[in-house]
Coordinates of C-alpha atoms in Angstrom, one line a residue:
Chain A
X27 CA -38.7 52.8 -40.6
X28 CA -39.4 50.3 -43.4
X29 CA -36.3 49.6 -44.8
X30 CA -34.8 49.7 -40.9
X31 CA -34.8 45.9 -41.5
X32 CA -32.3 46.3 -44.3
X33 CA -29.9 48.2 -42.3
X34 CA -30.2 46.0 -39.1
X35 CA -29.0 43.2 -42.1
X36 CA -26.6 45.7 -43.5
X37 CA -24.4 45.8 -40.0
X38 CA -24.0 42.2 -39.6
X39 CA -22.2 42.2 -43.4
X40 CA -20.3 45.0 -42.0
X41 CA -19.4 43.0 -39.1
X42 CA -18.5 40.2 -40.5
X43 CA -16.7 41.7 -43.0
X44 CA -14.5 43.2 -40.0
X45 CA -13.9 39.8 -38.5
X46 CA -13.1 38.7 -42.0
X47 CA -10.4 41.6 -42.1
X48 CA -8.9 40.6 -38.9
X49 CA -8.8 37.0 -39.5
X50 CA -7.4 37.7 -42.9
X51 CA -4.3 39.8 -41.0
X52 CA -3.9 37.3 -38.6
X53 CA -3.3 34.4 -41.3
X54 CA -1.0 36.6 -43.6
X55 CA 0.7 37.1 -40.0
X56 CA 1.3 33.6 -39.7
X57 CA 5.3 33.3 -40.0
X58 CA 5.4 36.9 -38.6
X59 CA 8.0 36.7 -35.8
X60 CA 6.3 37.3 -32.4
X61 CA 2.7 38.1 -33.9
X62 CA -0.2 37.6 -31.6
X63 CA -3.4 37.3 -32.7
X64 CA -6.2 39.6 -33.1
X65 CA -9.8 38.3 -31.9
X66 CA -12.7 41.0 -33.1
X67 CA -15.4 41.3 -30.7
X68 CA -18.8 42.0 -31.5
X69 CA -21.4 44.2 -29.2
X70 CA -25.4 44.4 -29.9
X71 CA -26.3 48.1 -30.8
X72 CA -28.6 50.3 -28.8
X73 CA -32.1 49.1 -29.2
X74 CA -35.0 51.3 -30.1
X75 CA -37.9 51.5 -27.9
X76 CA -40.7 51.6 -30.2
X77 CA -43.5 50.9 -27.2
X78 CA -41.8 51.6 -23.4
X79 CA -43.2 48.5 -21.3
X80 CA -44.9 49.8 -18.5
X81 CA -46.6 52.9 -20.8
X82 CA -49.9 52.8 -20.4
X83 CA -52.3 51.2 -22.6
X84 CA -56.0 51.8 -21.7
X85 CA -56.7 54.3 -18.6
X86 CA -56.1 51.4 -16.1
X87 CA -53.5 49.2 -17.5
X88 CA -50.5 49.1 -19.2
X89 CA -48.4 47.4 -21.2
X90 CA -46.5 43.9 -19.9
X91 CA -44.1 44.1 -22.6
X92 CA -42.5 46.8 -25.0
X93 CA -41.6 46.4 -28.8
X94 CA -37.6 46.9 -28.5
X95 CA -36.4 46.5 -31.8
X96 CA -32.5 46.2 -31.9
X97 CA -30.5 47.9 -34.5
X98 CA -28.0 45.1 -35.3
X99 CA -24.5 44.7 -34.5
X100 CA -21.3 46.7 -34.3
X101 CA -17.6 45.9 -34.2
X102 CA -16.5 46.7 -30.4
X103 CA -12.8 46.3 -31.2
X104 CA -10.6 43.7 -31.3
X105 CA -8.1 42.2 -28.6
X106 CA -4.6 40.9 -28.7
X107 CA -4.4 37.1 -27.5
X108 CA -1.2 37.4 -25.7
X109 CA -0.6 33.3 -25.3
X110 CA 2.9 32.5 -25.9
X111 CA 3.9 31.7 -29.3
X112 CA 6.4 28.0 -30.1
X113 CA 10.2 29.3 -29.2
X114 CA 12.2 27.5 -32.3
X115 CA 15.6 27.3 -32.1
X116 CA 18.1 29.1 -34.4
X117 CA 21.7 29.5 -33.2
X118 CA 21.9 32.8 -34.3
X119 CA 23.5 34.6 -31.1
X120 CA 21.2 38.2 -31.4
X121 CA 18.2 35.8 -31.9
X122 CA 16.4 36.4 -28.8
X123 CA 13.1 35.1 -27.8
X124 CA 11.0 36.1 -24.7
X125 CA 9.9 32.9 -22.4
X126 CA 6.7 34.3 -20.7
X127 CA 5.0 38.2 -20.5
X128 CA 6.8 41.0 -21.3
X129 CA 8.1 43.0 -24.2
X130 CA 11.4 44.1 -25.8
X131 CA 12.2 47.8 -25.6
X132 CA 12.7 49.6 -29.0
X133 CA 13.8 53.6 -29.3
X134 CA 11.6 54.6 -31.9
X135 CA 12.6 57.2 -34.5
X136 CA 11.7 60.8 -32.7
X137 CA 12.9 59.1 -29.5
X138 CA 9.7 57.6 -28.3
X139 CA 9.2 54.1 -26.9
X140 CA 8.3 51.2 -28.8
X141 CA 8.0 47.7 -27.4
X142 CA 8.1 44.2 -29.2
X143 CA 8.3 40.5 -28.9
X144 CA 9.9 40.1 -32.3
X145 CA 13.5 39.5 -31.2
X146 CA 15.2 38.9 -34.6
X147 CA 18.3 41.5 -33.6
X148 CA 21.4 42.2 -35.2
X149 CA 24.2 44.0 -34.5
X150 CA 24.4 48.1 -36.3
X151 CA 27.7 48.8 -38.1
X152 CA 28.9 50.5 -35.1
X153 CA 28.1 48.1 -33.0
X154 CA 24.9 48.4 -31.5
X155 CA 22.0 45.7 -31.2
X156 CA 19.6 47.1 -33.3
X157 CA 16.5 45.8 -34.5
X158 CA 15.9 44.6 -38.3
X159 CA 14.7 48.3 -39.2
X160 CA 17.9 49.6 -37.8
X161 CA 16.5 51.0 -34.0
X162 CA 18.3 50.6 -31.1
X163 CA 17.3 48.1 -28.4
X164 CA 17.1 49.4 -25.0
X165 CA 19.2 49.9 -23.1
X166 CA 21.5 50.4 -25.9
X167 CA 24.1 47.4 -26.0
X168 CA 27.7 48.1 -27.5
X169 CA 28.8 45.2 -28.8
X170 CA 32.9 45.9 -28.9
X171 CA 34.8 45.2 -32.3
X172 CA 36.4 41.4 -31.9
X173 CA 34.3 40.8 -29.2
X174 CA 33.6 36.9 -29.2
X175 CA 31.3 34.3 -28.3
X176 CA 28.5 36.9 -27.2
X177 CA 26.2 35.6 -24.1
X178 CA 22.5 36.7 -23.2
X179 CA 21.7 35.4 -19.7
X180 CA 17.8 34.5 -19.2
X181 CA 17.8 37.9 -17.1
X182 CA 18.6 39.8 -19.7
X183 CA 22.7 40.3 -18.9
X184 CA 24.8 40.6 -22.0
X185 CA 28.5 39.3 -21.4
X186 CA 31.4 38.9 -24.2
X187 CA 35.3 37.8 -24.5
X188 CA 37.0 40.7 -25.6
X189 CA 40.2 40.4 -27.0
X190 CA 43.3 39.4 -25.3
X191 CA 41.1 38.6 -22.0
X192 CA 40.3 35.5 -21.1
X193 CA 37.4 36.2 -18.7
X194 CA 33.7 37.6 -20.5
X195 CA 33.2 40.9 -19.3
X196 CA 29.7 42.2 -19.0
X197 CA 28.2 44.8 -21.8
X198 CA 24.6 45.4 -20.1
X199 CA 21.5 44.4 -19.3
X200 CA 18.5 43.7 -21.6
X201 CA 15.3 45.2 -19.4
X202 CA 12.0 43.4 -20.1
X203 CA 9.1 45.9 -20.0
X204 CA 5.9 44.5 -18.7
X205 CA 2.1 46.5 -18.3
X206 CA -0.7 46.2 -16.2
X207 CA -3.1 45.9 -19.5
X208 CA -1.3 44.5 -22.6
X209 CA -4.2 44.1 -24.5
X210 CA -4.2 47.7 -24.6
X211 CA -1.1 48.3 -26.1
X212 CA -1.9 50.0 -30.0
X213 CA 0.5 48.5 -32.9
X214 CA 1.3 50.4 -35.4
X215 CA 3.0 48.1 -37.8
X216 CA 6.6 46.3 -38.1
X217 CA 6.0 44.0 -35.2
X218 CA 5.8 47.4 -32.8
X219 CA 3.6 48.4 -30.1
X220 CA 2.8 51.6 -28.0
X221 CA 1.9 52.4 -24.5
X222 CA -1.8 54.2 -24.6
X223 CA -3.7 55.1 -21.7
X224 CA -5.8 51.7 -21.8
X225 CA -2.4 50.0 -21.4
X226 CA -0.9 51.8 -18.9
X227 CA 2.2 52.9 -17.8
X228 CA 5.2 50.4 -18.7
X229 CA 7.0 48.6 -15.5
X230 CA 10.8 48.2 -16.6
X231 CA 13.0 44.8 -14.9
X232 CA 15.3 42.2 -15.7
X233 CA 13.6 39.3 -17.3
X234 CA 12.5 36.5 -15.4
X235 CA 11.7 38.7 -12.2
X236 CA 8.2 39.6 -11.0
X237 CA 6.6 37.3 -13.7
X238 CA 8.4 38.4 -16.3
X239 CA 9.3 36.5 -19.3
X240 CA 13.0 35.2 -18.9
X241 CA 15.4 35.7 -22.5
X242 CA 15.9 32.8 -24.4
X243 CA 19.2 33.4 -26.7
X244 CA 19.5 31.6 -29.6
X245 CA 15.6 31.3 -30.5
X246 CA 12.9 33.0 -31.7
X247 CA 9.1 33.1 -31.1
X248 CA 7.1 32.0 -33.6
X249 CA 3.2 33.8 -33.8
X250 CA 0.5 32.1 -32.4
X251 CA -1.7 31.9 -35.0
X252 CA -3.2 28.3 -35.2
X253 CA -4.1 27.9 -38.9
X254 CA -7.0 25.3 -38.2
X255 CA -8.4 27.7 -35.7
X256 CA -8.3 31.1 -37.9
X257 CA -10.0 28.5 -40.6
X258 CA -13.0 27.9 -38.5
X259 CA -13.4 30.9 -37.9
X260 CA -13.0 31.8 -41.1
X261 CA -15.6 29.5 -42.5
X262 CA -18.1 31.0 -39.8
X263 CA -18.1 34.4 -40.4
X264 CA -18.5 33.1 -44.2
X265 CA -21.8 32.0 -43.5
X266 CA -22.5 34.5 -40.8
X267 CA -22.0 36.8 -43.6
X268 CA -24.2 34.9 -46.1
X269 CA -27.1 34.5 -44.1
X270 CA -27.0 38.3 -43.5
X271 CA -27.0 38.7 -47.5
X272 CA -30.1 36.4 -47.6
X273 CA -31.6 38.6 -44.8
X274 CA -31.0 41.7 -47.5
X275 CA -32.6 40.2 -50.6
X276 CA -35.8 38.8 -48.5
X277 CA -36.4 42.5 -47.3
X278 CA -35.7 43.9 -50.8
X279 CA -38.0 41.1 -52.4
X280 CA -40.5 42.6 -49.8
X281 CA -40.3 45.9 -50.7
X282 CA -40.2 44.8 -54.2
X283 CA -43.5 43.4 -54.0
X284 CA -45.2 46.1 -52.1
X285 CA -43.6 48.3 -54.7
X286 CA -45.9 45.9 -57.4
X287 CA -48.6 44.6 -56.0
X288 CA -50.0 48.0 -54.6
Chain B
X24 CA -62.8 52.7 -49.3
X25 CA -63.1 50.1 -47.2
X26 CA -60.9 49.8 -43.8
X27 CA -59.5 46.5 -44.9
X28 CA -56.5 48.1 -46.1
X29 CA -55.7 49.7 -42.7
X30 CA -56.1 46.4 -41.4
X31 CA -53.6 44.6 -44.1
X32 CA -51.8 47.9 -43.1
X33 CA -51.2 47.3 -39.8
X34 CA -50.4 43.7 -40.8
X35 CA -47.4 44.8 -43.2
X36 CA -45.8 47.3 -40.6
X37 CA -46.1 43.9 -37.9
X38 CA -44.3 41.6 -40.6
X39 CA -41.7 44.1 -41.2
X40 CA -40.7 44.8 -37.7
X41 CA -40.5 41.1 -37.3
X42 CA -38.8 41.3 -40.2
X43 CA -36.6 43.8 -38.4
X44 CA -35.8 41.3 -35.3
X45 CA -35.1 38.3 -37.2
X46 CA -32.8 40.8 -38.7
X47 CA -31.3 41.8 -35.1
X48 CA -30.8 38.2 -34.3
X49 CA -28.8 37.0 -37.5
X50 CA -26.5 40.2 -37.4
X51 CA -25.9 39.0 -34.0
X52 CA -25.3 35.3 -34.8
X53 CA -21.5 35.4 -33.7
X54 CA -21.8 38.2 -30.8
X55 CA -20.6 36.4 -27.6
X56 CA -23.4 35.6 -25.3
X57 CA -26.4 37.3 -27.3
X58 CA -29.8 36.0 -26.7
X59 CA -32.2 35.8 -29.5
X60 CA -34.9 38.2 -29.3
X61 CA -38.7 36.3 -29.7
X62 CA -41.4 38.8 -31.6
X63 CA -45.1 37.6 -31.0
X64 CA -47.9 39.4 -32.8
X65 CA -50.8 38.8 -31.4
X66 CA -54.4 40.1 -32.9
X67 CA -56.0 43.0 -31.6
X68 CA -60.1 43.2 -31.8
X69 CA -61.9 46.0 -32.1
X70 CA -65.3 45.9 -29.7
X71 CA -67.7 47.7 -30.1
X72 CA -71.4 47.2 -30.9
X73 CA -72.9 44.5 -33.6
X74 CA -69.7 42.3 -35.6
X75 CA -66.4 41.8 -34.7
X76 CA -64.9 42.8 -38.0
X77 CA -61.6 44.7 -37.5
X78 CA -58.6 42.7 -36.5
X79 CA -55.0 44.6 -36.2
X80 CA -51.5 43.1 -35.3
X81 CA -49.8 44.2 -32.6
X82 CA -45.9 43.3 -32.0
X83 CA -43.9 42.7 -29.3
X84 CA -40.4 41.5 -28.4
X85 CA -41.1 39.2 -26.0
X86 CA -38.1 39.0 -24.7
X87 CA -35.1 36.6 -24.8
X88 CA -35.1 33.0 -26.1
X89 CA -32.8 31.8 -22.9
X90 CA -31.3 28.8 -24.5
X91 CA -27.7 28.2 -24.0
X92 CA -25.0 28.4 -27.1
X93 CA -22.2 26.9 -28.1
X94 CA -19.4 26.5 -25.9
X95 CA -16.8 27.1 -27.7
X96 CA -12.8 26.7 -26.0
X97 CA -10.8 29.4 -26.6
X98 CA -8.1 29.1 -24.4
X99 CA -7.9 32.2 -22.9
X100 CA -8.2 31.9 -18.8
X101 CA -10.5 35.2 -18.7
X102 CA -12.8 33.5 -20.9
X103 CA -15.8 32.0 -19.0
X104 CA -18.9 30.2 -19.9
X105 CA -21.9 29.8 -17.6
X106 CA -23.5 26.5 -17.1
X107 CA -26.8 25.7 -17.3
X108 CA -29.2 29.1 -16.9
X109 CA -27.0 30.9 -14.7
X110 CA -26.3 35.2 -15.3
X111 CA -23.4 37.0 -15.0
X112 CA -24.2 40.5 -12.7
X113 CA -22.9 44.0 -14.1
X114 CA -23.4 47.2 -13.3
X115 CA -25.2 49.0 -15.5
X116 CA -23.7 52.6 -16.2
X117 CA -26.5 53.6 -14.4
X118 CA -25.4 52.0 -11.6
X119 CA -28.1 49.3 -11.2
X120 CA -27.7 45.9 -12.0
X121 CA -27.7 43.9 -15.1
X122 CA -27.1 40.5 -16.2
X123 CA -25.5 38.9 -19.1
X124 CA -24.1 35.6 -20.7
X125 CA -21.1 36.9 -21.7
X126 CA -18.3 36.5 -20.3
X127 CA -14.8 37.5 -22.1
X128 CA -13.6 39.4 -19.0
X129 CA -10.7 41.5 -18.6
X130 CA -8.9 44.0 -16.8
X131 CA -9.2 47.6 -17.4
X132 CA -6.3 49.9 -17.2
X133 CA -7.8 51.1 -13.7
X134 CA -8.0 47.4 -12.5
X135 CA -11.7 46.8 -12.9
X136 CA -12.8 43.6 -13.7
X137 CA -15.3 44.7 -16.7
X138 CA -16.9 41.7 -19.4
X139 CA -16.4 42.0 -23.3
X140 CA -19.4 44.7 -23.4
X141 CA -17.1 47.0 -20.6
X142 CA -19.7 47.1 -18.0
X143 CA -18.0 46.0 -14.1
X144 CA -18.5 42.9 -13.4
X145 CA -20.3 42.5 -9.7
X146 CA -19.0 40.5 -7.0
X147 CA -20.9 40.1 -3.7
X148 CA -20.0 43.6 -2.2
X149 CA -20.1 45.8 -5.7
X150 CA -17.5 46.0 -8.7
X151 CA -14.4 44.0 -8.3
X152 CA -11.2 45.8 -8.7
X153 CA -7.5 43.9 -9.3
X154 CA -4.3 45.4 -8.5
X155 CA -3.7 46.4 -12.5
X156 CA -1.3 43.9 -14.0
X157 CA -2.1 41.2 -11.7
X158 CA -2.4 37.4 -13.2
X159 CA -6.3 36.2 -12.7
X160 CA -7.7 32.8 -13.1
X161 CA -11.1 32.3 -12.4
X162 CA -12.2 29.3 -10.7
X163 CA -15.4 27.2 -11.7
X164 CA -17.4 28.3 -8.8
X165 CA -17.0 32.0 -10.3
X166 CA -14.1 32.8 -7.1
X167 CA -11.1 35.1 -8.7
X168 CA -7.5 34.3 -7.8
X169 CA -5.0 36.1 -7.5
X170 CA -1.2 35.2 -8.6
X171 CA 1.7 37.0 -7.4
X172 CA 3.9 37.2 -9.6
X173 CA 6.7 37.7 -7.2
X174 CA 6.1 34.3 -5.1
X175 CA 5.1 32.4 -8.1
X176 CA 5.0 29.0 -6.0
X177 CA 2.4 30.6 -3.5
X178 CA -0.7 29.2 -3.9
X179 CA -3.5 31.8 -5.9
X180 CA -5.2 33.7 -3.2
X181 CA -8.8 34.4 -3.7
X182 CA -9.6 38.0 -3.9
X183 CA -13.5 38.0 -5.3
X184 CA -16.1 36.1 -6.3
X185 CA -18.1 37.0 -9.2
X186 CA -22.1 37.1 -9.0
X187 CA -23.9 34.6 -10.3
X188 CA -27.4 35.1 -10.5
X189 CA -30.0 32.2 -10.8
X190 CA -32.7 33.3 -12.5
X191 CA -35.4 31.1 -11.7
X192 CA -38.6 32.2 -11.5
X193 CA -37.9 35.6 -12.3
X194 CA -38.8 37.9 -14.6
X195 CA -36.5 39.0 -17.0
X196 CA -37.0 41.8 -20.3
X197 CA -34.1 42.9 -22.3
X198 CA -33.5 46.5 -21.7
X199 CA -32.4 49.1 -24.9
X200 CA -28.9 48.6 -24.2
X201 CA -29.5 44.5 -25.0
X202 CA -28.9 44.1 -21.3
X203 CA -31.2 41.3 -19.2
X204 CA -33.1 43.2 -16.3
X205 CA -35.9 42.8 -13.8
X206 CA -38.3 44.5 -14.8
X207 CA -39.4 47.1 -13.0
X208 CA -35.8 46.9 -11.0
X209 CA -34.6 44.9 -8.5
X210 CA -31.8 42.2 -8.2
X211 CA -31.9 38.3 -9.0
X212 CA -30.8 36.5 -6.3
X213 CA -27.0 35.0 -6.2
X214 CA -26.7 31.6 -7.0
X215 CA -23.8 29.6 -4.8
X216 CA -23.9 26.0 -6.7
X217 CA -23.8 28.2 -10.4
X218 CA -20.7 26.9 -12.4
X219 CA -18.6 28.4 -15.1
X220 CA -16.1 26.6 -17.3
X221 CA -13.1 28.8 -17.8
X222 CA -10.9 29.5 -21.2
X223 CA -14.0 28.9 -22.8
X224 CA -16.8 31.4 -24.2
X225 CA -20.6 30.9 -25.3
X226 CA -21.4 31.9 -28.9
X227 CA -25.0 33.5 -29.4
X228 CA -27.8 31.4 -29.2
X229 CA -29.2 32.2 -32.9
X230 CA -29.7 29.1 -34.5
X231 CA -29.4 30.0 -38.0
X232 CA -31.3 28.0 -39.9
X233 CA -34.9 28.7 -37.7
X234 CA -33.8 31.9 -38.1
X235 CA -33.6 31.7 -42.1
X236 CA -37.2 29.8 -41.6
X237 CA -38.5 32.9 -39.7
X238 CA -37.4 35.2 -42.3
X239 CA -38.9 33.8 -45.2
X240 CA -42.4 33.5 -43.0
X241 CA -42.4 37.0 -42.4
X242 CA -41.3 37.8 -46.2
X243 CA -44.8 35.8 -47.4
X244 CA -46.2 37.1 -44.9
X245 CA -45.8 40.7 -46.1
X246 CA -46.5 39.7 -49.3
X247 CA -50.0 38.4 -48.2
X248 CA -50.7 41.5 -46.4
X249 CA -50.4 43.5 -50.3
X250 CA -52.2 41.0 -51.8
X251 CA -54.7 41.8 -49.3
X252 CA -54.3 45.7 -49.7
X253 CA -54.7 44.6 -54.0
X254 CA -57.9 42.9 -54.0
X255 CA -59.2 45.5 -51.7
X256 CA -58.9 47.7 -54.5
X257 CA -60.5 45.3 -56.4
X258 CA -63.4 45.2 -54.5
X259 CA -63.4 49.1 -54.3
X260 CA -62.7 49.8 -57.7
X261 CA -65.9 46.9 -58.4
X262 CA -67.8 49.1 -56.4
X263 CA -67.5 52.5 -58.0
X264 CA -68.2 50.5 -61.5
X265 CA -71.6 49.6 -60.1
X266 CA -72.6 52.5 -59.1
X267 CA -71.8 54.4 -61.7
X268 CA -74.4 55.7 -64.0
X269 CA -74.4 55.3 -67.7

C-alpha cells in the first residue's frame, strides 16, 4: 500500500508512452498510401474501495463518503479515424483511389480476405491487377495482352480496346467491400486489413452504390495524417508523461525520507 | 513510548493516499472526460474524559471536481462534448444507470450505441441500438439521425435521442469503476434544453499545474509527519536517559 502511489504514477508513463507509440506510427505513416490514423484511447482503472460509503461508522451512523482511491490509467485501445484522405492525381491508369467508405478486396496468400484503401495496383506478368506485393485484386481482373487505353468506371467496371476492335469491351467489375464497424477491422501490416468479429461481416457492391465510395482512376489517396495535429498531440503526451515522472520522484523522495528520518 | 507517533502515523498513511489521488488524477490528465478526484482529510478527535490530546487524519475522496475541460475539435461526427454541467446516461453492466462526460461514441458490431468506456449509451426508453453500418450524426440537442445510405438526398431521420442528465442539485459520488452515480441509486433527471457540440471531445479536467502544487504539499507533508515520528524519539529516548540510574 505505500508505494501504491508510485504505481498509480507508473501507468500514466505507460500510457503515455502508448499514445507516444501510436502517434509515432501514425507520423512515420504520413506518405503511406491510404493510411488512416490511429487515436489511442485512455480508460480510468478500477478503483479500490478502501472505506465503502454507507459502511457504518459508529453504531448509529455511517459514513457520507468512501475513500476510493483509483489505480491510474490503462490504454483501452486505439481506433482507426476513417475520414477520407486528399485524392492526388497521378495518371497512372491502375492508380485507383476510393472517393468515400469502403475498401478494396485483396486475396491474401492462404486464400483469405484482405481489404485495403491503398490502390497503388499494377498489372502481374500474366496479366492480372495485382497489388504492389503481387496479390490479386478481387474479383480477379485479366487484363488481355495489347489491350489499350484501360478504363475504371466510378462503379468499379473495367473496360479496354482490344486489338483489332474498335469498341472497349468490358473485363469486370471492381467490387467495393463495405462493414457495419470499420473501426473494427485489425491490420496487420502492408496497408492490409481483416474482418474480426468487432467489424463484422463484409457487404460486397459496386462502388458508389449504398454509400459506398465511388473509384476514382488515375489518383491515389493520400493518409490522413495532419502533421500539425499529430504534433500537438505529440507535445501533450510529452508533458503528460513528464508530469507523471515528477509524480514518481516526489513519492520516491517520500519514501526516501521516511527511509532517513525514522 | 509516547502515542504521538501513531498519531504522525496516521498522518503519513493520510498524505500518502493523497499522494495516491493526486497520482490518479495526473495519470489521467489526457483520458477523455475524467473528472478529477478531490481528497479532504479532515482531523479526527479523540473524546474522552480530561484533554483533548489525540488528533488522527482521516481521508476521503470527496468526490469529483465537476469543472468542464477542454473542448478540443476533433472532427470526427461521433465525437460529442457536453455543455455546461450536463451528463451523459449509460448503463452500467449492472444494468443501472451511470453518467459520464465522455463522449467518443460509436457503434458496436451488434449496433449499440456504446461511449469510448463501452458501456450503452441510454436514450429515453433504454439502450439505443442502430441498424449496424448505418451513418449517424448527432444533433446538438443529443437527437441521433439516421442516413440512408441508399436515398442519400433524404433528409436524416431521427431514430433516438441520447439522455442528458442535469445534474442539479443532486448528489453525485464516483463509483469503483470511475463512473458518476447517485448515491444510494436512483436516476438524475433528463435535461431537454442540455446541448452537445459534435466532432468535438472534452479532455479531462486535471489542471496540471494545481495538480503539481498538490503533490509537492502532500510530499512536505509526509515529510513533516517523520519529522514528527523523529523528535518523538527524541523526546523518548530523553526520557529513558533521565531515568536511568547511574
Amino acid at each position: 500500500m505505500p508505494t501504491s502511489a508510485l504505481h498509480v504514477a507508473r501507468t500514466g508513463l505507460e500510457a503515455q508512452d502508448t499514445r507516444m507509440r501510436v502517434i509515432a506510427n501514425n507520423l512515420a505513416n504520413i506518405g503511406t498510401t491510404g493510411f488512416k490514423r490511429d487515436r489511442a484511447n485512455f480508460e480510468t482503472l478500477a478503483y479500490q474501495d478502501a472505506r465503502v460509503a454507507g459502511a457504518r461508522s459508529t453504531n448509529e451512523t455511517a459514513y457520507a463518503v468512501g475513500l476510493n482511491l483509483g489505480n491510474g490509467v490503462g490504454v483501452q485501445g486505439t481506433s482507426r479515424i476513417e475520414t477520407q484522405g486528399t485524392l492526388s492525381t497521378t495518371g497512372n491508369a491502375f492508380d485507383l483511389a476510393l472517393d468515400g467508405p469502403g475498401l478494396f478486396q485483396i486475396e491474401l496468400p492462404g486464400g483469405q480476405q484482405g481489404y485495403t484503401r491503398a490502390g497503388n495496383f499494377t498489372l502481374s506478368a500474366d496479366g492480372q491487377l495485382v497489388t504492389a506485393q503481387g496479390y490479386v485484386v478481387q474479383p480477379a481482373i485479366q487484363v488481355p495482352q495489347g489491350a489499350q487505353s484501360i478504363t475504371v468506371a466510378p462503379d468499379g467496371t473495367v473496360s479496354a480496346t482490344l486489338p483489332g476492335d474498335a469498341a472497349p469491351a468490358e473485363l469486370g467489375q471492381l467490387t467495393i467491400a463495405s462493414f457495419p464497424n470499420p473501426a473494427g477491422l485489425q491490420a496487420i501490416g502492408d496497408n492490409y486489413l481483416v474482418e474480426t468479429a468487432a467489424s463484422g461481416a463484409a457487404e460486397i457492391g459496386p462502388g458508389g452504390d449504398n454509400g459506398r465510395g465511388s473509384i476514382r482512376q488515375g489518383m491515389l489517396e493520400a493518409s490522413n495524417v495532419n502533421v500539425v495535429e499529430e504534433l500537438v498531440e505529440m507535445i501533450e503526451a510529452q508533458r503528460a508523461y513528464e508530469i507523471n515522472s515528477k509524480m514518481i520522484s516526489s513519492v520516491d523522495e517520500m519514501l526516501r525520507n521516511a527511509n532517513q528520518t525514522l | 513510548m509516547d502515542r504521538l507517533i501513531y498519531t504522525a502515523l496516521s498522518g503519513m498513511d493520510a498524505a500518502m493516499n493523497r499522494q495516491r489521488a493526486v497520482a490518479n488524477n495526473l495519470a489521467n490528465a489526457s483520458t477523455p472526460g475524467f473528472r478529477a478526484e478531490e481528497l479532504s482529510v479532515k482531523p479526527v478527535t479523540i473524546k474522552g474524559d480530561g484533554f483533548e490530546a489525540r488528533s488522527l487524519s482521516q481521508g476521503a475522496v470527496r468526490g469529483a471536481n465537476m469543472d468542464g475541460g477542454t473542448v478540443t475539435h476533433t472532427g470526427q461526427p461521433m465525437d460529442i462534448a457536453l455543455v455546461g454541467n450536463a451528463l451523459l446516461a449509460l448503463q452500467a453492466s449492472d444494468g443501472t444507470e451511470v453518467y459520464s462526460r465522455r463522449g467518443d461514441l460509436r457503434v458496436s458490431a451488434t449496433g449499440v450505441l456504446e461511449n469510448g468506456d463501452g458501456l450503452p449509451v441510454l436514450g429515453e426508453a433504454g439502450p439505443i441500438t442502430v441498424p449496424a453500418g448505418s451513418q449517424l450524426a448527432i444533433g446538438e440537442d443529443g437527437g441521433v439521425f439516421l442516413r440512408d445510405p441508399a436515398t442519400p438526398e433524404a433528409p436524416p431521420e431521427l431514430v433516438a435521442q441520447i439522455k442528458l442528465a442535469n445534474p442539479e442539485g443532486s448528489a453525485i459520488i464516483k463509483d469503483l469503476d470511475g463512473f458518476l452515480r447517485v448515491p444510494g441509486g436512483g436516476a438524475l433527471p433528463g435535461d431537454p434544453t442540455a446541448r452537445v457540440i459534435a466532432g468535438s471531445l472534452e479532455g479531462s479536467n486535471v489542471d496540471t499545474a494545481t495538480t503539481l502544487v498538490q503533490m509537492i504539499e502532500a510530499q512536505r507533508s509526509f515529510e513533516q509527519r517523520t519529522k514528527i515520528i523523529s523528535t518523538a524519539d527524541d523526546l523518548d529516548q530523553a526520557g529513558a536517559r533521565l531515568m536511568s540510574l547511574r
